[in-house]
XYZ file of C-alpha atoms in Angstrom:
313
model
C 145.773 68.516 58.437
C 143.873 71.073 60.482
C 141.477 69.075 62.974
C 138.295 71.612 61.170
C 139.638 70.312 57.416
C 139.350 67.134 58.188
C 136.338 65.505 56.154
C 135.996 68.128 53.979
C 138.619 70.519 51.645
C 138.545 74.260 52.915
C 137.367 76.770 50.410
C 138.572 78.771 48.756
C 138.345 83.076 48.362
C 136.259 82.584 45.377
C 133.890 79.617 46.870
C 133.795 81.445 50.221
C 132.813 84.918 48.047
C 130.533 82.658 46.320
C 128.940 81.478 49.864
C 128.145 85.034 50.658
C 126.904 85.554 47.413
C 124.554 83.089 47.999
C 123.827 83.758 51.573
C 122.605 87.462 50.720
C 120.857 86.362 47.432
C 118.920 84.229 49.736
C 117.835 86.174 52.771
C 117.046 89.212 50.360
C 114.780 86.612 49.009
C 113.557 85.317 52.583
C 112.209 89.447 53.068
C 111.350 90.254 49.948
C 108.391 87.136 50.251
C 107.633 88.356 53.747
C 107.099 91.768 52.881
C 104.642 90.385 50.428
C 102.973 88.186 52.672
C 102.931 91.180 54.972
C 101.518 93.912 52.363
C 98.858 91.196 50.823
C 97.310 90.814 54.232
C 96.921 94.105 55.224
C 94.749 94.678 52.037
C 91.184 94.983 51.740
C 89.518 91.731 50.905
C 87.121 91.230 49.052
C 84.166 88.202 50.042
C 82.637 86.060 48.112
C 78.913 87.867 47.827
C 80.865 91.038 46.903
C 81.445 92.353 50.155
C 84.888 94.324 51.472
C 86.455 94.146 54.359
C 89.319 95.265 55.979
C 92.995 94.669 55.795
C 93.901 91.742 58.387
C 96.123 94.399 60.676
C 93.022 96.812 60.486
C 92.021 98.023 64.341
C 88.502 96.789 63.701
C 89.573 92.932 63.785
C 92.123 93.239 66.274
C 89.243 95.652 68.942
C 87.833 92.003 70.798
C 91.268 91.704 71.914
C 90.146 94.545 74.245
C 86.951 92.343 75.679
C 88.068 90.898 78.928
C 85.793 87.305 78.442
C 87.829 86.342 75.280
C 91.138 85.657 77.658
C 88.774 84.597 80.104
C 88.146 81.817 77.326
C 91.155 81.046 75.608
C 92.951 80.868 78.745
C 90.697 77.694 79.165
C 91.448 76.890 75.958
C 95.350 77.070 77.498
C 95.389 75.450 80.821
C 92.543 72.312 79.476
C 95.773 71.982 76.840
C 98.923 72.308 79.176
C 96.806 70.002 81.625
C 96.753 67.488 78.962
C 100.091 67.910 77.342
C 102.247 67.293 81.295
C 100.154 64.429 82.228
C 100.595 63.082 78.770
C 103.972 64.099 78.912
C 104.723 62.283 82.458
C 102.601 59.094 80.991
C 104.532 58.913 77.612
C 107.728 59.101 79.575
C 107.203 56.500 82.052
C 105.456 53.526 78.809
C 108.555 54.591 76.642
C 110.640 53.358 79.903
C 108.027 50.019 79.786
C 108.552 49.659 76.324
C 112.549 49.595 76.019
C 112.595 47.394 78.759
C 110.205 44.705 77.244
C 112.151 44.872 73.429
C 115.020 45.091 75.468
C 114.451 41.792 77.476
C 116.202 37.956 77.180
C 112.551 35.656 77.722
C 111.094 35.978 74.647
C 107.270 35.973 75.789
C 107.747 39.771 77.175
C 109.840 40.572 73.730
C 107.596 39.345 71.353
C 104.146 40.711 72.799
C 105.757 44.441 73.394
C 107.568 44.148 69.693
C 104.342 43.746 68.648
C 102.027 45.913 70.878
C 104.890 48.964 70.029
C 105.018 48.718 66.124
C 101.114 48.718 66.341
C 101.060 51.610 68.849
C 103.611 53.213 66.292
C 101.990 52.692 63.592
C 98.255 53.992 64.440
C 96.957 57.643 63.484
C 96.713 59.852 67.244
C 93.702 61.350 65.670
C 92.038 57.964 65.569
C 93.321 56.634 68.547
C 91.185 59.008 70.648
C 88.585 58.386 68.546
C 88.069 54.752 68.942
C 89.250 55.025 73.123
C 86.567 57.734 73.526
C 84.359 55.195 71.941
C 84.876 51.632 72.803
C 86.200 52.610 76.754
C 84.233 55.575 77.882
C 86.641 57.115 79.425
C 86.096 61.408 78.326
C 87.520 63.172 76.253
C 90.103 64.209 78.108
C 91.404 60.820 78.362
C 90.457 60.060 75.492
C 93.451 62.606 73.993
C 95.926 62.137 77.127
C 95.736 57.826 76.806
C 96.507 58.449 73.142
C 98.689 60.939 73.888
C 100.595 58.291 76.046
C 100.392 55.029 73.913
C 101.806 56.995 70.679
C 104.494 59.173 71.835
C 105.322 56.349 75.231
C 105.763 53.564 72.025
C 107.843 56.343 70.137
C 110.406 57.779 73.151
C 110.616 53.858 74.356
C 112.022 52.733 70.637
C 114.625 56.538 70.948
C 116.109 54.850 74.834
C 116.123 51.576 73.762
C 118.576 52.824 70.622
C 120.152 53.949 72.806
C 120.449 51.698 75.835
C 121.977 49.398 72.463
C 124.315 52.233 71.334
C 126.148 51.934 74.758
C 129.798 50.279 75.080
C 129.403 46.686 76.274
C 131.190 47.149 79.487
C 128.794 48.893 81.169
C 126.666 45.999 81.242
C 129.395 43.947 82.439
C 130.433 46.503 84.750
C 127.910 46.563 86.826
C 127.622 42.447 86.392
C 130.750 42.273 87.578
C 130.369 43.724 90.834
C 127.189 41.810 91.930
C 124.412 43.818 90.678
C 121.770 41.831 89.237
C 121.097 42.564 85.409
C 117.455 44.372 85.436
C 119.553 46.556 88.344
C 122.616 46.925 86.173
C 120.015 48.413 83.135
C 117.920 50.666 85.646
C 121.096 52.054 87.513
C 123.469 52.121 85.253
C 122.723 51.640 81.605
C 119.421 53.762 81.757
C 120.581 56.893 82.969
C 123.311 57.716 80.400
C 120.477 55.769 77.967
C 118.218 59.187 78.827
C 121.124 61.072 78.532
C 121.893 60.399 75.743
C 118.090 60.660 74.205
C 117.117 63.602 75.859
C 117.509 65.566 72.642
C 115.111 63.373 71.197
C 112.695 63.237 74.038
C 112.004 65.940 74.036
C 111.284 66.906 70.415
C 109.149 64.131 70.637
C 107.397 65.769 73.563
C 106.727 69.742 72.143
C 105.375 66.655 69.290
C 102.577 65.693 72.068
C 101.989 68.797 73.012
C 101.337 70.094 69.487
C 99.335 66.836 68.000
C 96.849 68.290 71.766
C 95.523 70.049 69.123
C 93.750 66.799 67.752
C 90.870 66.561 70.956
C 88.723 68.416 68.763
C 87.898 65.087 67.219
C 86.763 64.202 70.709
C 85.011 67.649 71.658
C 88.245 68.143 73.937
C 88.304 72.523 74.514
C 92.394 72.358 74.140
C 93.430 76.259 72.340
C 93.181 75.329 69.199
C 89.113 74.457 69.684
C 88.500 77.059 71.859
C 89.960 80.039 68.815
C 87.459 77.968 66.134
C 85.025 78.317 68.875
C 85.829 82.019 69.567
C 85.767 82.973 65.805
C 82.556 81.269 65.383
C 81.641 83.867 68.034
C 82.765 86.380 67.171
C 82.465 86.201 64.071
C 85.222 85.505 60.704
C 86.303 88.556 60.293
C 87.911 87.696 63.814
C 89.527 84.048 62.519
C 93.118 85.603 61.389
C 93.395 87.599 64.616
C 92.579 84.552 67.049
C 94.304 82.173 65.063
C 97.562 84.737 65.455
C 96.978 84.617 69.097
C 97.040 80.735 69.351
C 99.824 80.414 67.158
C 102.077 83.205 70.346
C 100.723 81.343 72.487
C 101.546 78.073 70.993
C 105.428 78.948 70.356
C 105.408 80.559 73.325
C 104.966 76.971 75.270
C 106.974 75.034 72.579
C 109.770 76.898 73.069
C 109.661 77.622 76.821
C 109.844 73.531 77.130
C 112.918 72.887 74.527
C 114.400 75.902 76.885
C 113.633 73.425 79.944
C 114.375 70.249 78.071
C 118.303 72.173 76.991
C 118.865 73.048 80.193
C 118.076 69.619 81.807
C 120.276 68.278 79.664
C 122.849 70.308 80.259
C 122.777 69.952 83.704
C 123.086 66.281 82.829
C 125.476 66.704 81.135
C 127.563 68.633 84.074
C 126.267 65.816 86.793
C 128.460 63.047 84.264
C 131.091 64.950 84.236
C 131.690 64.346 87.740
C 134.153 61.978 88.825
C 133.429 58.254 87.441
C 131.043 55.643 89.550
C 132.463 52.554 91.090
C 130.542 50.806 88.039
C 132.528 52.954 85.582
C 135.445 52.144 87.240
C 135.222 48.437 86.475
C 134.783 49.279 82.749
C 137.764 50.654 82.350
C 139.547 48.263 84.277
C 138.227 45.016 82.348
C 139.063 47.728 79.218
C 142.235 47.811 79.980
C 143.162 44.379 81.139
C 142.411 44.351 84.464
C 144.301 46.899 85.952
C 143.477 47.777 89.367
C 142.182 51.418 89.829
C 141.693 53.144 93.050
C 138.723 53.962 94.629
C 137.366 57.683 93.806
C 135.387 59.871 96.034
C 132.503 59.374 94.184
C 130.004 60.564 97.403
C 127.760 57.073 97.219
C 127.872 55.473 93.148
C 126.255 51.889 92.065
C 128.259 50.163 94.292
C 132.384 49.233 95.289
C 134.721 48.180 92.958
C 136.836 46.043 95.685
C 139.693 45.043 94.119
C 141.004 44.596 90.350
C 139.708 41.701 87.925
C 143.300 39.912 87.910
C 143.969 36.979 85.763
């Protein structure tokens, strides 16, 4: 049996024709729906007081974008969004590491409190967390947004890293211990890098969510992009509301796609690095798996440490 048909039967001629028909019909339905939305937006809009306003694509709704001060105003919102997101991303990854190591600690006095704190932060809405930090700690709008995003997303990233470490082969840890590393150094030098590489897609996806969650900063009067766009539409009039929100959506998409691209590129680079000759700890794990056979030393150019010989029995 060929590899592509191991898990399911290969579709026959009728099934393939039916699949093509369903795909074509689906594309036509989606195209018709998008066309109707565009047509509907282009129609004149009647307000509640009976006044008729031009359609959303009319030039009079977009002339505001010709003003330089508008782009300066929006630019400040973009800068505030990126500033808060960048600080929160770094902090969330660091806090996630602490949560992951704390939950995997053998000492119950570390593991149990860490678990309780992590579950509390995971169940706490980010919006309420921002407001709570601002009112109780009086940190200011920027740090209220950043701290709330750090602890919430750090808890989720920590669970992802913990799952990645737990999913590793136990031989990885045994190999590190067998070459003289302490349990902490084994986890930091051997287990964590592999778990981080495996969980990188999940971490990147969570960081994209973090970036979008900066829009919740309006609750603490932080002037990020979404709040700035809302203020601009209020100042210049509701006729430009659609225009400003289209600009905001385009900027958010550009930023999120850039973050996702950087994450995929980092993942490919990590995968390429992992394709290099196995370090000493991995060679020790292989030696243990094959029953103590001695492996020839590999030219790692460095690594965790050397394996002096086989683990003969």
